Coordinates of C-alpha atoms in Angstrom, one line a residue:
X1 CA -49.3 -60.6 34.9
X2 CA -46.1 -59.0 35.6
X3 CA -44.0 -57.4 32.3
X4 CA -40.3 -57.8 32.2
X5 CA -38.3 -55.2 30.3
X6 CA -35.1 -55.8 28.8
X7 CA -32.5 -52.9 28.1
X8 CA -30.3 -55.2 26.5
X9 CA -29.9 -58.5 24.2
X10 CA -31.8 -61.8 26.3
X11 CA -29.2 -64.5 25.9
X12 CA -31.6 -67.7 25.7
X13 CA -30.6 -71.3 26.0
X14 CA -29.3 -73.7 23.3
X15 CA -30.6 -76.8 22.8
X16 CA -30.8 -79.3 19.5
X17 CA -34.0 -81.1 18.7
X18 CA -32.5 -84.4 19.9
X19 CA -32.0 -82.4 23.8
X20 CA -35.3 -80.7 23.8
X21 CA -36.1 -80.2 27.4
X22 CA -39.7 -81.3 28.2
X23 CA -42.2 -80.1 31.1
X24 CA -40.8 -83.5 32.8
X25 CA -37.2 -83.0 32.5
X26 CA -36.2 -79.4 34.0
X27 CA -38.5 -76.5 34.5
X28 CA -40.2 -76.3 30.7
X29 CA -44.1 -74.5 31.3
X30 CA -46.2 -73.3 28.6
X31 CA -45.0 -70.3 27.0
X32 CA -41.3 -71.7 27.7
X33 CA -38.7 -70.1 24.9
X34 CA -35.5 -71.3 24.1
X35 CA -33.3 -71.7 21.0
X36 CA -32.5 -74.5 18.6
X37 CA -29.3 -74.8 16.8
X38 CA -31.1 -77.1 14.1
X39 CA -34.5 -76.8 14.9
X40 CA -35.7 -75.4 11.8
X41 CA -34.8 -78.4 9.3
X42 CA -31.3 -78.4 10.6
X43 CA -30.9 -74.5 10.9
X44 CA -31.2 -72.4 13.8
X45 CA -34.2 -71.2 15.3
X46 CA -36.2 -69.3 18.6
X47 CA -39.3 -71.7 19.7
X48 CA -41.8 -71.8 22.4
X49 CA -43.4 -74.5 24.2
X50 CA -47.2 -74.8 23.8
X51 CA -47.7 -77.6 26.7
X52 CA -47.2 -80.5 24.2
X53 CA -44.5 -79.1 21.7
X54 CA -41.7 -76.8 20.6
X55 CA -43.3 -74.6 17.8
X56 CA -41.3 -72.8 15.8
X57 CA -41.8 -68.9 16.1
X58 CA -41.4 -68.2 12.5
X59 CA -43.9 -70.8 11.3
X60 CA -45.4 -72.8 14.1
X61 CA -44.4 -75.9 12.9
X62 CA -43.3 -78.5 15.1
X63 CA -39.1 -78.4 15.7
X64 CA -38.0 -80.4 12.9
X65 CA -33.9 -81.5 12.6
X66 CA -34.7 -82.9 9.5

């Protein structure tokens, strides 16, 4: 598997939990990351896709706006 190296901030997506992209509506694989401006009970957060869901890095809970 390839590594990419970054010399500099990765500006990432933005999404809400209600626009969640899914692996049927744009180019979401496993191991996807984007960011969620209320995906962490209605604050922001980074999250990756595991195939089925967006898991929160911090606690690998499920995206919650609520």
């Amino acid at each position: 598997m390839a590594q990419t190296t970054f010399s500099g901030p990765v500006s990432l997506g933005t999404y809400t939990v209600a626009t969640a992209p899914t692996a049927s509506s744009a180019n979401v694989v496993t191991g996807s990351v984007t960011y969620f401006s209320n995906g962490a009970n209605g604050s922001p957060v980074v999250a990756f896709y595991n195939g089925t869901n967006w898991l929160r890095v911090d606690t690998l809970g499920v995206i919650s706006a609520t």
